[in-house]
Short mmCIF file of C-alpha atoms and ligand atoms in Angstrom, two decimals:
data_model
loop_
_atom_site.label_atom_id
_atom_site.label_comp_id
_atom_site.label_asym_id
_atom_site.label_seq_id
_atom_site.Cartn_x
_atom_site.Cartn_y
_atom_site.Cartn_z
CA UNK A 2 -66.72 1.68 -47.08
CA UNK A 3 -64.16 -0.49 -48.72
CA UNK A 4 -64.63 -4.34 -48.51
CA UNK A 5 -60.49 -4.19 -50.27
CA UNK A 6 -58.41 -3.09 -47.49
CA UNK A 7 -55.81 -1.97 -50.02
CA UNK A 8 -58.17 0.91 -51.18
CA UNK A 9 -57.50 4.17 -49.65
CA UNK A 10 -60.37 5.28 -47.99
CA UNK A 11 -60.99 9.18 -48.70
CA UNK A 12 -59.66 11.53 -46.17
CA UNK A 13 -59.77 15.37 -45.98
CA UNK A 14 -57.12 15.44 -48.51
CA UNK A 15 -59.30 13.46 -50.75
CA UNK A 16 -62.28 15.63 -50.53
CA UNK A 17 -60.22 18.68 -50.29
CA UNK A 18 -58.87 17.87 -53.85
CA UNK A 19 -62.22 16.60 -55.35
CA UNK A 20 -63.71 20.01 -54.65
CA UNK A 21 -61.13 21.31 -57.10
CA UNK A 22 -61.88 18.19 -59.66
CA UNK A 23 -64.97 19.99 -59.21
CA UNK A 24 -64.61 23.21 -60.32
CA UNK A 25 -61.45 22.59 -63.14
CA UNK A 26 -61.59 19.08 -64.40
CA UNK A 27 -62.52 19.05 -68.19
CA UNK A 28 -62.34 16.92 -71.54
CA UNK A 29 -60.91 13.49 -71.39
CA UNK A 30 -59.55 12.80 -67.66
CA UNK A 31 -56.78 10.45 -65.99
CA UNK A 32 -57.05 9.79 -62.40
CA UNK A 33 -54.20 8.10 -61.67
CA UNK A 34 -53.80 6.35 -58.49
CA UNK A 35 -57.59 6.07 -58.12
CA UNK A 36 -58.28 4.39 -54.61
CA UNK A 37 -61.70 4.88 -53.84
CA UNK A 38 -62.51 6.18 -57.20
CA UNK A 39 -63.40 9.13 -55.55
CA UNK A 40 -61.89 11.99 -57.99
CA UNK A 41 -62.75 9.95 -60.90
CA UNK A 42 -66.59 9.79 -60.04
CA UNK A 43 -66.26 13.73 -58.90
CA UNK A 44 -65.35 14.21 -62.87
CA UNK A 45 -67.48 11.98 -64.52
CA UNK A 46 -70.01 14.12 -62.96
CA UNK A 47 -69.30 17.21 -64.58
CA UNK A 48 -70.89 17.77 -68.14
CA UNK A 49 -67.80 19.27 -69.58
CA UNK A 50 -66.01 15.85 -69.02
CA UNK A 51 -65.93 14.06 -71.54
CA UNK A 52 -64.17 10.37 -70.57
CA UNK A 53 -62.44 9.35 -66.99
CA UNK A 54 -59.34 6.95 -67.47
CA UNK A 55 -59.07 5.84 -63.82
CA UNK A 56 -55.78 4.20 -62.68
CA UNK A 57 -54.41 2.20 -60.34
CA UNK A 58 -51.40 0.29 -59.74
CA UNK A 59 -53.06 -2.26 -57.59
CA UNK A 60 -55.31 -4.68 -58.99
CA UNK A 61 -57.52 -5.44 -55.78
CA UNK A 62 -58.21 -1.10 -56.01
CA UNK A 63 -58.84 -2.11 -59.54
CA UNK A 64 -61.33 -4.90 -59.14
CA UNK A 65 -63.29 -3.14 -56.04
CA UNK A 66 -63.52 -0.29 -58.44
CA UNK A 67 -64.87 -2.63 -61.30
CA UNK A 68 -67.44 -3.72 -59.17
CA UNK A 69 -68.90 -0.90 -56.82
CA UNK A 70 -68.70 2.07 -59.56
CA UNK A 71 -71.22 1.66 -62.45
CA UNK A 72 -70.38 4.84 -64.75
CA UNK A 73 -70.76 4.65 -68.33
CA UNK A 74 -68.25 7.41 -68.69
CA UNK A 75 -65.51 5.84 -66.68
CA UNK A 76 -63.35 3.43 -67.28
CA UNK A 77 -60.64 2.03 -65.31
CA UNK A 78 -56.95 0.17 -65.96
CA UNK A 79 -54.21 -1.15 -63.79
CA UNK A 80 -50.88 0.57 -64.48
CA UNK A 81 -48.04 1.28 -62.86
CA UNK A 82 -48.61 4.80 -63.57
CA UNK A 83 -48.21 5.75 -66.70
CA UNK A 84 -46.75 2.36 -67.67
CA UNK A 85 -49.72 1.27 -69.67
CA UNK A 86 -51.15 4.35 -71.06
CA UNK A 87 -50.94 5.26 -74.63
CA UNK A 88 -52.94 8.44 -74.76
CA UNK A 89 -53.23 12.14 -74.39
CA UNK A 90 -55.36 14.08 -71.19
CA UNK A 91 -56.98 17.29 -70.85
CA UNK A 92 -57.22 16.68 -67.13
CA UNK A 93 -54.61 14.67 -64.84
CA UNK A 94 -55.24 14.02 -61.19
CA UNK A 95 -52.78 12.73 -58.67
CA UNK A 96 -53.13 12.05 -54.95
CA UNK A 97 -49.51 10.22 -55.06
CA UNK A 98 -48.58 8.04 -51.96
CA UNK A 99 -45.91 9.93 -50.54
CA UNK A 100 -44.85 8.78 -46.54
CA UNK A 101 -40.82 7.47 -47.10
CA UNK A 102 -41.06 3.32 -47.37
CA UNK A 103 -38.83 3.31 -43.89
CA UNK A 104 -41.87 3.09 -42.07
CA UNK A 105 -41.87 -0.48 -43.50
CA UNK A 106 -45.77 -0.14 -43.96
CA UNK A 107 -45.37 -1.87 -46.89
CA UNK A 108 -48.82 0.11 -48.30
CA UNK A 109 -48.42 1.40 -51.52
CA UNK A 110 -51.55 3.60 -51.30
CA UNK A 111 -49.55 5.73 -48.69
CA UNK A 112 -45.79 4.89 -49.71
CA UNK A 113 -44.38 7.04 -52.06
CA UNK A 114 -41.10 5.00 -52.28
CA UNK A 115 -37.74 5.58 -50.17
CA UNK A 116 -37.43 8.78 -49.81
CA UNK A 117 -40.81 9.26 -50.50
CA UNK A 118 -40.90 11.37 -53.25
CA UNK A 119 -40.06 8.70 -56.23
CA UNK A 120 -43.68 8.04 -57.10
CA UNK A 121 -44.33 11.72 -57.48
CA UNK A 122 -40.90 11.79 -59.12
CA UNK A 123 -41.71 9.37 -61.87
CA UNK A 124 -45.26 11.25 -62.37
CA UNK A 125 -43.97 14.22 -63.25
CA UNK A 126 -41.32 13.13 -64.88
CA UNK A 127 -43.57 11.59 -67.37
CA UNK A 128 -46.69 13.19 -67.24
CA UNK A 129 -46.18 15.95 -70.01
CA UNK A 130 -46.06 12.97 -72.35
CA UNK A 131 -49.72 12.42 -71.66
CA UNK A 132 -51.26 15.92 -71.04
CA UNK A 133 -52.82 18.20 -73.99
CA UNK A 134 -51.05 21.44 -74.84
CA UNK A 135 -53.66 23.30 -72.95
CA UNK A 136 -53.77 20.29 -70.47
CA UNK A 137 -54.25 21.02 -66.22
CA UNK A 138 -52.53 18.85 -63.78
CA UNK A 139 -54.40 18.61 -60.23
CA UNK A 140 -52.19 17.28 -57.64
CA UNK A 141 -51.69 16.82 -53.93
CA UNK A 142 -48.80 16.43 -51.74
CA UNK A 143 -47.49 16.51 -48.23
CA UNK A 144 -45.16 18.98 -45.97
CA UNK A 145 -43.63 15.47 -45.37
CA UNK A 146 -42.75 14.74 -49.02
CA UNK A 147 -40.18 17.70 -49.02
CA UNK A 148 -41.79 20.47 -50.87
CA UNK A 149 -38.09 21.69 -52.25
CA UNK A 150 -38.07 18.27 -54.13
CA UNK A 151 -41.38 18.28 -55.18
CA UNK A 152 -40.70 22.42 -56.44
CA UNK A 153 -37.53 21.16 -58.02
CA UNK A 154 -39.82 18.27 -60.05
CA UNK A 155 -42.23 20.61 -61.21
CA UNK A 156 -39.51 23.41 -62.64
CA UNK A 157 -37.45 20.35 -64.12
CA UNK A 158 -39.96 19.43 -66.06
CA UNK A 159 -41.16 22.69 -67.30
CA UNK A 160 -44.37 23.05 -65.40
CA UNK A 161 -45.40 26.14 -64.56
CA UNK A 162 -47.76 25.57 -60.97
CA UNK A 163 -50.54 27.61 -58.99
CA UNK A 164 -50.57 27.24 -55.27
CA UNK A 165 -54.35 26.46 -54.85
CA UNK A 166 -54.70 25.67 -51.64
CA UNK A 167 -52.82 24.47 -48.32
CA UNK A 168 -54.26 22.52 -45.97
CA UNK A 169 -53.13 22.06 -42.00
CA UNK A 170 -53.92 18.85 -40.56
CA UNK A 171 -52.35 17.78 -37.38
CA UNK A 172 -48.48 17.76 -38.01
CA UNK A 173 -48.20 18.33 -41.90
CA UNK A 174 -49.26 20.45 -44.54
CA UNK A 175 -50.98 19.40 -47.73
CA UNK A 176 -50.60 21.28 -50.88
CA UNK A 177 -52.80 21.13 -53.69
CA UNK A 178 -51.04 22.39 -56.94
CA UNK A 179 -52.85 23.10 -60.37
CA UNK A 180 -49.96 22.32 -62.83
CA UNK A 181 -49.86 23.51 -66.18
CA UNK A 182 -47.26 23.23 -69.11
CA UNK A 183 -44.79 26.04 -69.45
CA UNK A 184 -44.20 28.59 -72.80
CA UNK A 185 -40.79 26.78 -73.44
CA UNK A 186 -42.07 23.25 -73.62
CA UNK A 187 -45.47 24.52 -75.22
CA UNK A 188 -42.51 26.31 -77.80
CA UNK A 189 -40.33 22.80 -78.13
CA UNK A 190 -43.64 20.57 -79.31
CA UNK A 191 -44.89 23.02 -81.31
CA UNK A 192 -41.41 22.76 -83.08
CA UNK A 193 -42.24 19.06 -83.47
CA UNK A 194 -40.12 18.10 -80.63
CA UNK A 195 -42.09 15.41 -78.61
CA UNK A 196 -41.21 13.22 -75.92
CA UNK A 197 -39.87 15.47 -74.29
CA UNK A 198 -38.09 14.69 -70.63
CA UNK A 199 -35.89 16.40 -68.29
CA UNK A 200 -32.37 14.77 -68.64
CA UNK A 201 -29.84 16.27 -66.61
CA UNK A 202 -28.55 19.47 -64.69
CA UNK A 203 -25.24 21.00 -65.34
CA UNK A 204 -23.40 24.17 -63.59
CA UNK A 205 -24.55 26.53 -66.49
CA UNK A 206 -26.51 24.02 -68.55
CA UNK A 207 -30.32 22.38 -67.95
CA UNK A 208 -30.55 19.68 -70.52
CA UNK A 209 -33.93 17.50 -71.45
CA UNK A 210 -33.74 14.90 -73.99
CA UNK A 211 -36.64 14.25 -76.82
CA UNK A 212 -37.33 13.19 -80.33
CA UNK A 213 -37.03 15.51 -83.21
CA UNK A 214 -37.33 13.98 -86.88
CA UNK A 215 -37.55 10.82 -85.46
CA UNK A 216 -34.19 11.09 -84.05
CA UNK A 217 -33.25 11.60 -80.08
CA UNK A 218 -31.71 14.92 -79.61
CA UNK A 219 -30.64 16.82 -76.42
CA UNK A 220 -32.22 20.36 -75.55
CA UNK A 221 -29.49 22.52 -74.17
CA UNK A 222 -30.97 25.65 -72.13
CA UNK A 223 -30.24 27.87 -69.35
CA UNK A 224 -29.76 26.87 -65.20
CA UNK A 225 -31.93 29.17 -64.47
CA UNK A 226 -29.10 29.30 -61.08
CA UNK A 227 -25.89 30.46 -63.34
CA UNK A 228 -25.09 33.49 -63.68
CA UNK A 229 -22.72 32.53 -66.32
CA UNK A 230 -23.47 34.79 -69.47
CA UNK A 231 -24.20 34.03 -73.24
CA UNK A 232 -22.92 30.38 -72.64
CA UNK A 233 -25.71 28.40 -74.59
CA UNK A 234 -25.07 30.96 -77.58
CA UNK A 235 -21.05 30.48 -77.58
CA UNK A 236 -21.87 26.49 -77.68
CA UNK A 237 -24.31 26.74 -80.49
CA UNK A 238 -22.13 28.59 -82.40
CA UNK A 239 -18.99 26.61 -82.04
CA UNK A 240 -21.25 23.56 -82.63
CA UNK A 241 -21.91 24.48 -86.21
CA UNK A 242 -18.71 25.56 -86.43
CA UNK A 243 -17.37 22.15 -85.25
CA UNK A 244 -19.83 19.87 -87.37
CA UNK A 245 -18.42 21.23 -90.41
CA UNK A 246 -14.82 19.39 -89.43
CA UNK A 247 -16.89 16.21 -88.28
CA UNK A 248 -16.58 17.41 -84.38
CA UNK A 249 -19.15 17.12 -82.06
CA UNK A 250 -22.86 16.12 -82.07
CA UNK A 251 -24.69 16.84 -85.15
CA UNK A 252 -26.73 20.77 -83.91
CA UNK A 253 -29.67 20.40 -85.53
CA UNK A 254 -31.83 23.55 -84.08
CA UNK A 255 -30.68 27.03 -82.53
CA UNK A 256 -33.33 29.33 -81.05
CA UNK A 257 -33.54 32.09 -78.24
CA UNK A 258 -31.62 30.64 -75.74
CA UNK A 259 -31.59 27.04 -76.35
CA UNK A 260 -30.52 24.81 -79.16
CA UNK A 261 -31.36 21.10 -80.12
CA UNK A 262 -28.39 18.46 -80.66
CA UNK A 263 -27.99 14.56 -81.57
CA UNK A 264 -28.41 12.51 -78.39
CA UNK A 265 -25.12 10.11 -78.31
CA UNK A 266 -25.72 7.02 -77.20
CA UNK A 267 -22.13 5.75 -76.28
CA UNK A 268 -19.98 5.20 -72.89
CA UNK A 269 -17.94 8.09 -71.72
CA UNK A 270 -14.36 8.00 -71.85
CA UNK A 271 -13.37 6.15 -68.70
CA UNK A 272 -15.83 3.69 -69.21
CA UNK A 273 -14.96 2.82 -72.50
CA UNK A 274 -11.25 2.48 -71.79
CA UNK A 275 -11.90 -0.01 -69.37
CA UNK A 276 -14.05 -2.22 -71.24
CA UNK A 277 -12.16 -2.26 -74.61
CA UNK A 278 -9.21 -4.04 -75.38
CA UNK A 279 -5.60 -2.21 -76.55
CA UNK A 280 -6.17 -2.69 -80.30
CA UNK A 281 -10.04 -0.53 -79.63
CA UNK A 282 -8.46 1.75 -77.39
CA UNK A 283 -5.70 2.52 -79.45
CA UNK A 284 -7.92 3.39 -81.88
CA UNK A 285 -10.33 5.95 -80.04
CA UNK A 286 -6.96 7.62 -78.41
CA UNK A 287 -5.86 8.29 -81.98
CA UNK A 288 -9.00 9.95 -82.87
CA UNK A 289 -9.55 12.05 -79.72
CA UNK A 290 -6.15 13.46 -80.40
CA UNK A 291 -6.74 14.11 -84.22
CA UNK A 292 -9.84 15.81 -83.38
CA UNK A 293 -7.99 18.06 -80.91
CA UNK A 294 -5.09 18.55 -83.27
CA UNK A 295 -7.56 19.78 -86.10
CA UNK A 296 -8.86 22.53 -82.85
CA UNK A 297 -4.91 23.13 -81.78
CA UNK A 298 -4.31 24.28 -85.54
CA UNK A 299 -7.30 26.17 -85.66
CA UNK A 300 -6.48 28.24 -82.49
CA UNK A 301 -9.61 26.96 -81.06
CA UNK A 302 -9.53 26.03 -76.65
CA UNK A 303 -12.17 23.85 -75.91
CA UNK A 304 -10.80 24.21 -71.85
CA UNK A 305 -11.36 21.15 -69.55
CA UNK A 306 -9.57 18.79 -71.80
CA UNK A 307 -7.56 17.54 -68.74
CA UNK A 308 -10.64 16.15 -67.13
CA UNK A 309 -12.80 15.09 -70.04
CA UNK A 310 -14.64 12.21 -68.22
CA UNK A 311 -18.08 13.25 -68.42
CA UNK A 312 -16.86 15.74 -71.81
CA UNK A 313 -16.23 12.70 -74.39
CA UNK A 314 -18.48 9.92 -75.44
CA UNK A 315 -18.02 7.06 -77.78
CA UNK A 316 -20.34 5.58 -79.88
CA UNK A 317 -19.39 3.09 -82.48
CA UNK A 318 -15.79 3.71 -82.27
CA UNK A 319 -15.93 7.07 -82.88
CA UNK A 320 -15.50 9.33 -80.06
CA UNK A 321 -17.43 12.83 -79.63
CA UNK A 322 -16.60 15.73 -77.46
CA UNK A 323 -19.41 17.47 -75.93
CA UNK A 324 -19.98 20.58 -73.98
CA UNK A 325 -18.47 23.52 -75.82
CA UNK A 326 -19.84 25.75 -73.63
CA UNK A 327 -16.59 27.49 -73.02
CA UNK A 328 -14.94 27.33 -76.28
CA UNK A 329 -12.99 30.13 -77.87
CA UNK A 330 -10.12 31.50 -79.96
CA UNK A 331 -6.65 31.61 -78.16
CA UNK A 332 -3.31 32.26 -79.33
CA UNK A 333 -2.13 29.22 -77.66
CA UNK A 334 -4.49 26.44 -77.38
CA UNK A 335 -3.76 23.36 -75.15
CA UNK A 336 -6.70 20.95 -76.30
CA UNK A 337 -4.01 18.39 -76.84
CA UNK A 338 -1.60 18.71 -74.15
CA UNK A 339 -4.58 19.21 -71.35
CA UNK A 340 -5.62 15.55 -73.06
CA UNK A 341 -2.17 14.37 -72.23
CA UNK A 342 -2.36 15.02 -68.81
CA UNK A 343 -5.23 13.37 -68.50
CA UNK A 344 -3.76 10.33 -69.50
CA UNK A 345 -0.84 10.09 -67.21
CA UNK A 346 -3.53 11.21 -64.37
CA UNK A 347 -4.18 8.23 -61.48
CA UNK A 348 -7.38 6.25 -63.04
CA UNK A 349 -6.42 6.29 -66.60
CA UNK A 350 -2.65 6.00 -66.20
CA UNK A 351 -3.34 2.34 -64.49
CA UNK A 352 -6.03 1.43 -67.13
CA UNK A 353 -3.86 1.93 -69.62
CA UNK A 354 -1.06 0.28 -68.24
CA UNK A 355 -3.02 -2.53 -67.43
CA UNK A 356 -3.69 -3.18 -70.58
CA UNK A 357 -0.01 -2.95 -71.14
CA UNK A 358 -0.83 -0.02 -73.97
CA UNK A 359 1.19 2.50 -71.74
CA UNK A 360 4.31 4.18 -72.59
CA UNK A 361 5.58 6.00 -69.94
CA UNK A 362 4.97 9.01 -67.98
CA UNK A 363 8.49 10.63 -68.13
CA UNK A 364 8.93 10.14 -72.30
CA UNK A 365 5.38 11.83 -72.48
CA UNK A 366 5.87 14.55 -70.54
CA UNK A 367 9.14 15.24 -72.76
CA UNK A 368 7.05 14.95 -76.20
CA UNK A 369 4.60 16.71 -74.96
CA UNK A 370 6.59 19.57 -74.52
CA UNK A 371 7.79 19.13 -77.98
CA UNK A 372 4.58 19.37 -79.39
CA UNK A 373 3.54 22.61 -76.92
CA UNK A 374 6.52 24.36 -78.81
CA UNK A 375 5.83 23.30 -82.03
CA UNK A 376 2.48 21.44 -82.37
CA UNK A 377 2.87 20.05 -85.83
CA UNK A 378 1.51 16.68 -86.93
CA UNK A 379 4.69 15.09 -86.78
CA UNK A 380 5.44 15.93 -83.01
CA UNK A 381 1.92 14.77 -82.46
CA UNK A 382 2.62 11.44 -84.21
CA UNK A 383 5.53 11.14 -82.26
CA UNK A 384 3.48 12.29 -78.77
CA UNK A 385 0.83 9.64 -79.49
CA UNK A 386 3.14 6.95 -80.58
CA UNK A 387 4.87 7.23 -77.26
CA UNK A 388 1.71 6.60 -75.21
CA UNK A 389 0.05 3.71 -77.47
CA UNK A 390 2.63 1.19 -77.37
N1 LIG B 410 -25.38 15.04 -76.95
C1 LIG B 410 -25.38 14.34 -75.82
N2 LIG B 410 -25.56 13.02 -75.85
C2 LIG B 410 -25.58 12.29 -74.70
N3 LIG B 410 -25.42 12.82 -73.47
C3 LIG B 410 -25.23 14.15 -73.39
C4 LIG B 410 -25.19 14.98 -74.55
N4 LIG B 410 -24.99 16.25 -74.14
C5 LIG B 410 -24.91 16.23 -72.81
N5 LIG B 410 -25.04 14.97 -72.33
C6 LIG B 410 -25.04 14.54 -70.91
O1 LIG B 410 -25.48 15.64 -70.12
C7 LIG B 410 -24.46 16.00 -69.17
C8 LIG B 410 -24.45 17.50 -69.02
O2 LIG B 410 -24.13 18.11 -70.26
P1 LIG B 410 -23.15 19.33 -70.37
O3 LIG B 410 -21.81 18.96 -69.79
O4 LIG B 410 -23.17 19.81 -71.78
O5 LIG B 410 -23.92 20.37 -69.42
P2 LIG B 410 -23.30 21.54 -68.53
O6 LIG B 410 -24.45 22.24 -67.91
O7 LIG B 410 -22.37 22.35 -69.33
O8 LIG B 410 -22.55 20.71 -67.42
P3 LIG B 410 -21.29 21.17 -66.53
O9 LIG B 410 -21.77 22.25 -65.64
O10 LIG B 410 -20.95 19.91 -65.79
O11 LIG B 410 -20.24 21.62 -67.49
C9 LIG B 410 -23.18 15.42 -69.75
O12 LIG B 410 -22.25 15.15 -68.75
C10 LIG B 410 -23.66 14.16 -70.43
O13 LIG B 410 -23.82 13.14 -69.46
C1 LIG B 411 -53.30 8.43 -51.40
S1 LIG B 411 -54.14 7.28 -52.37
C2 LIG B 411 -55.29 8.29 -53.24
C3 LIG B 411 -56.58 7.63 -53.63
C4 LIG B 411 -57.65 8.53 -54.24
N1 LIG B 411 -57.25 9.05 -55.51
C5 LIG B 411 -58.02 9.65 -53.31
O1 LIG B 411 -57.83 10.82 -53.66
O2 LIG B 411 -58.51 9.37 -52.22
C6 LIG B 411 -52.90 6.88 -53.59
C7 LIG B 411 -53.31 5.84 -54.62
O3 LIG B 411 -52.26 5.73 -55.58
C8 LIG B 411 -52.08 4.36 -55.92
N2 LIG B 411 -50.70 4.20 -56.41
C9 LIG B 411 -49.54 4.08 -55.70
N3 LIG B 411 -48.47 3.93 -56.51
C10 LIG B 411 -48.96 3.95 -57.78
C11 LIG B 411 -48.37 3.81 -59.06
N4 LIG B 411 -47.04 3.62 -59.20
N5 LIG B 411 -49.17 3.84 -60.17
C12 LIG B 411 -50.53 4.02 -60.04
N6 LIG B 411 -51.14 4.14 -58.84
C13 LIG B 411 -50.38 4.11 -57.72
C14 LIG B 411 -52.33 3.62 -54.63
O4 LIG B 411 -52.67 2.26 -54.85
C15 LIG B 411 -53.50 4.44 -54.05
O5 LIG B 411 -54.73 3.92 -54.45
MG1 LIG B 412 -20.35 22.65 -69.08
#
């Protein structure tokens, strides 16, 4: 077998997953992390294949393959997975590395990365980008890669998977998965979203981030593990309501149970406080409490205005709330004195005064109260005044 001795040489997991490259590989093919070249030949074989891509990210797995597999139909490329690759698959198939790096092997045919579930991570992460509409995933993994990871992967990135087999050798359990993509994300390209990639996870919100009209946008949709109610259609529809007084991010899409925003490329709050001088940070207070005046007089409560650090962003000097998820009429709104408190809390109180643009806790709190009682532009000129030396 192998003359490289970085080529994996086929084990039962191997030939347990080529028997299902067997029966369900079709069209134009990526194997990535080919080894042996094992599942690639297993596909080339087939008559309903049309093309094998096979992958590696080593280049001695590379040039053994080069030399010992003559197949007109395959081809092969190094590439840290899907670093290199530039086009679409009917057929993907992964037999990831996945034992955690502390074993100090230093092997990247069985080391999957620290924990070791980053390779598999970073697959599917990415692999959507390069997998046909109708596209099948074939993919093994290990008891000993954490299958709760590897589950929460697969539902993050809007796979839905079939359990096709599990296989019990000595002390772990391999899993072979057929992976296909789900209704939603089949729903979001056909929309002309593309690029589509799983972003973040909120209490209430799942977000994934893509391009739309050639712009980046966010995709705001349920945690499937909230059992907060009607929360994505409350933030839609104060989002269009908001846009139309130049708050927020720009909605651009509302559908059952998601909608599609601008993507705001910009530092939150604390970060941008810290990096900008008094003159820029003057500036951006100002605005954040103009924007939350125009809200006040509206009788609108965003909530969580006290703690806004991961709720405002600014992008070229103009800041942007987001998360309106809990937005709604009230009879006494406290967007702008929740913002005050934030500023005279513990981190921003010493930025500010650090950059000697503070004005004092005790002549806040006293304005502030002015403005609770009667929140009218002048008491807020006076309010902000008072902080921004
Ligand atoms: N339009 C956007 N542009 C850039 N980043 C965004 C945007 N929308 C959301 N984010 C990022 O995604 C994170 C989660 O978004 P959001 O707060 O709306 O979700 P959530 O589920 O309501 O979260 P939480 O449960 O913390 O309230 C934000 O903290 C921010 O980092
Ligand atoms: C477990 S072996 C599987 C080999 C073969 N496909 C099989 O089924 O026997 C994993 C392979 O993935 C390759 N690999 C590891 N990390 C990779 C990465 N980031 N990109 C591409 N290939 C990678 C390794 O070099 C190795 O050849
Ligand atoms: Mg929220």
């Amino acid at each position: 077998m192998p003359n490289c001795k970085s080529v994996y040489e086929p084990r039962e997991d191997s030939t347990m997953l080529e028997a299902w490259v067997k029966k369900y590989a079709f069209g134009k093919v990526l194997d990535m992390g080919t080894g042996s070249g094992i599942q690639a030949i297993a596909a080339a074989q087939k008559s309903n294949v049309k093309s094998v891509l096979a992958v590696d990210v080593q280049r001695g797995v590379i040039e053994y393959c080069r030399k010992n597999i003559k197949n007109k139909k395959i081809k092969f490329m190094q590439s840290d997975l899907f670093g290199r690759i530039k086009e679409k698959f009917n057929t993907i198939i992964f037999n990831p590395p996945y034992l955690p790096q502390e074993l100090k092997l230093k092997d990247l045919t069985i080391e999957g990365g620290k924990k070791g579930y980053e390779v598999i991570e970073k697959f599917l992460n990415e692999a959507n980008n390069f997998l046909n509409s109708d596209g099948i995933i074939l993919m093994a993994f290990s008891s000993l890669t954490m299958k709760d990871k590897v589950d929460g992967f697969i539902k993050n990135n809007m796979l839905d998977f079939e359990e096709l087999d599990k296989m019990h050798i000595f002390f772990e359990d391999i899993y072979f998965f057929l992976l296909t993509k789900n209704e939603f994300l089949k729903k979001l390209e056909n929309k002309g979203i593309s690029g589509i990639k799983y972003f973040a996870k909120g209490h209430r919100g799942l977000l994934f981030t893509g391009t739309y009209k050639k712009i980046k946008i966010v995709i705001k949709t349920k945690n499937s593990e909230s059992t907060a109610y009607g929360r994505i259609e409350n933030e839609a529809k104060w989002l269009k309501k908001l846009n139309r007084l130049k708050i927020g991010p720009k909605l651009l899409l509302f559908d059952n149970g998601y909608f599609i925003y601008e993507f705001i490329a910009g530092d939150f709050i604390l970060d941008y406080l810290k990096k900008s001088d008094a003159k820029g940070i003057r500036k951006i207070i100002r605005k954040i409490f103009n924007q939350l005046f125009i809200l006040d007089k509206l009788k609108i409560d965003k909530e969580e205005m006290h703690h806004p650090v991961k709720h405002i962003l600014v992008r070229k000097g103009k800041p942007y709330m987001i998360d309106f998820e809990r937005t709604h009429y009230s009879q006494k709104p406290k967007n702008v004195t929740q913002f005050c408190q934030f500023l005279m809390s513990g981190s921003v109180n010493e930025i500010l005064r650090n950059k000697k643009n503070y004005g004092g806790k005790n002549s806040i709190i006293q304005l502030a109260k002015i403005y609770k009682n009667e929140p009218s532009n002048c008491n807020l000129n006076t309010l902000i005044n008072s902080i921004l030396k």
